[in-house]
């Protein structure tokens, strides 16, 4: 699938190298074996971004809707990081391409996308909030999402400089 997708928008060599990189990524199979929601985030987020890209390129509403559905599922796996990463990725892409204008943003159908996203994620979050008397909401959104950015968690340390350094490496 990745090969076909990249071949459609780039050269065959790009598809070959993409598949080779994914196949040789030691961390990917390891991530799939861990007892965390990360594999689901990775899978749904990747599918969502590919669908959004294809839908935007082809102006195909079905792919755009599928993309937002997958981003909603990714949010169920890991929380608000999924729509935050998707939105930031879209802004960076449009900025890089010189198309950060409402004309191009509108082609992503962001308001319809927000409705699809909310239709997928909101019922779950509301039901689990009610069933746990708000304990899940406090732990999931505050402790596991907001607090992670303000303090270290589970022995993970390092300053703010670590992420840009890792990206550079």
Coordinates of C-alpha atoms in Angstrom, one line a residue, residues 10-136:
X10 CA 6.4 10.4 -6.6
X11 CA 8.8 8.1 -8.5
X12 CA 9.0 4.3 -8.0
X13 CA 12.3 4.8 -6.3
X14 CA 10.6 6.8 -3.5
X15 CA 8.2 3.9 -2.9
X16 CA 11.0 1.4 -2.9
X17 CA 13.0 3.4 -0.3
X18 CA 9.9 4.1 1.8
X19 CA 9.1 0.4 2.0
X20 CA 12.7 -0.5 2.7
X21 CA 12.9 2.1 5.5
X22 CA 9.7 0.8 7.1
X23 CA 10.8 -2.8 6.8
X24 CA 14.2 -2.1 8.4
X25 CA 12.8 0.1 11.2
X26 CA 13.6 -2.0 14.3
X27 CA 11.4 0.2 16.5
X28 CA 8.2 -0.5 14.5
X29 CA 7.8 -4.3 15.2
X30 CA 8.9 -3.6 18.8
X31 CA 6.2 -0.9 19.2
X32 CA 3.6 -3.4 17.9
X33 CA 4.5 -5.8 20.7
X34 CA 4.3 -3.3 23.6
X35 CA 1.2 -3.2 25.7
X36 CA 0.5 0.5 24.9
X37 CA -1.9 2.2 22.6
X38 CA 0.9 3.5 20.4
X39 CA 0.5 1.0 17.6
X40 CA -3.1 2.0 17.2
X41 CA -2.1 5.7 17.2
X42 CA 0.5 5.0 14.6
X43 CA -1.8 2.9 12.3
X44 CA -4.8 5.1 12.5
X45 CA -2.8 8.4 12.3
X46 CA -0.9 7.1 9.3
X47 CA -4.0 5.9 7.5
X48 CA -5.7 9.2 8.3
X49 CA -2.9 11.4 7.0
X50 CA -2.6 9.3 3.8
X51 CA -6.3 9.5 3.2
X52 CA -6.3 13.3 3.9
X53 CA -3.4 13.8 1.5
X54 CA -5.1 11.8 -1.2
X55 CA -8.4 13.4 -0.7
X56 CA -6.9 16.8 -0.8
X57 CA -4.9 16.1 -4.0
X58 CA -7.8 14.5 -5.8
X59 CA -10.5 16.7 -4.2
X60 CA -12.2 13.4 -3.2
X61 CA -14.7 13.9 -0.3
X62 CA -14.8 10.2 0.5
X63 CA -11.0 10.1 1.3
X64 CA -11.2 13.3 3.3
X65 CA -14.0 11.9 5.4
X66 CA -12.1 8.6 5.9
X67 CA -9.0 10.6 6.9
X68 CA -11.0 12.5 9.6
X69 CA -12.6 9.2 10.7
X70 CA -9.1 7.6 11.2
X71 CA -7.8 10.7 13.0
X72 CA -10.8 10.3 15.4
X73 CA -9.9 6.6 15.9
X74 CA -6.3 7.7 16.6
X75 CA -7.6 10.1 19.2
X76 CA -9.4 7.3 20.9
X77 CA -6.1 5.4 21.1
X78 CA -3.9 8.2 22.5
X79 CA -6.0 11.4 23.0
X80 CA -5.7 14.9 21.7
X81 CA -2.2 14.4 20.3
X82 CA -3.7 12.9 17.1
X83 CA -5.8 15.9 16.0
X84 CA -3.0 18.2 17.2
X85 CA -0.4 16.4 15.1
X86 CA -2.7 16.2 12.1
X87 CA -3.6 19.9 12.3
X88 CA 0.1 21.0 12.7
X89 CA 1.1 18.7 9.9
X90 CA -1.5 20.3 7.6
X91 CA -0.4 23.8 8.6
X92 CA 3.3 23.0 8.0
X93 CA 2.6 21.4 4.7
X94 CA 0.5 24.3 3.4
X95 CA 3.0 26.8 4.7
X96 CA 5.9 24.9 3.1
X97 CA 4.0 24.8 -0.2
X98 CA 3.1 28.5 0.0
X99 CA -0.6 27.6 0.2
X100 CA -1.5 28.7 3.7
X101 CA -4.5 30.6 2.5
X102 CA -8.2 30.0 3.3
X103 CA -8.7 28.9 -0.4
X104 CA -6.5 25.9 0.2
X105 CA -7.4 25.3 3.8
X106 CA -11.1 25.1 2.8
X107 CA -10.2 22.3 0.4
X108 CA -9.5 20.1 3.4
X109 CA -13.2 20.7 4.6
X110 CA -12.0 21.4 8.1
X111 CA -15.5 22.1 9.6
X112 CA -16.9 18.9 8.2
X113 CA -13.8 17.1 9.3
X114 CA -14.3 18.4 12.9
X115 CA -17.8 17.1 12.8
X116 CA -16.6 13.6 11.7
X117 CA -13.9 13.7 14.3
X118 CA -16.3 14.6 17.1
X119 CA -18.8 12.0 15.9
X120 CA -16.2 9.3 16.3
X121 CA -14.4 10.5 19.5
X122 CA -16.9 12.5 21.6
X123 CA -19.4 9.7 22.3
X124 CA -16.7 7.5 23.8
X125 CA -15.2 10.2 25.9
X126 CA -18.6 11.3 27.2
X127 CA -19.7 7.7 28.1
X128 CA -16.4 6.8 29.8
X129 CA -16.5 10.1 31.7
X130 CA -20.0 9.2 33.0
X131 CA -19.1 5.6 33.8
X132 CA -16.0 6.5 35.8
X133 CA -17.5 9.6 37.4
X134 CA -14.8 11.8 35.7
X135 CA -11.8 9.7 37.0
X136 CA -10.9 8.7 33.4

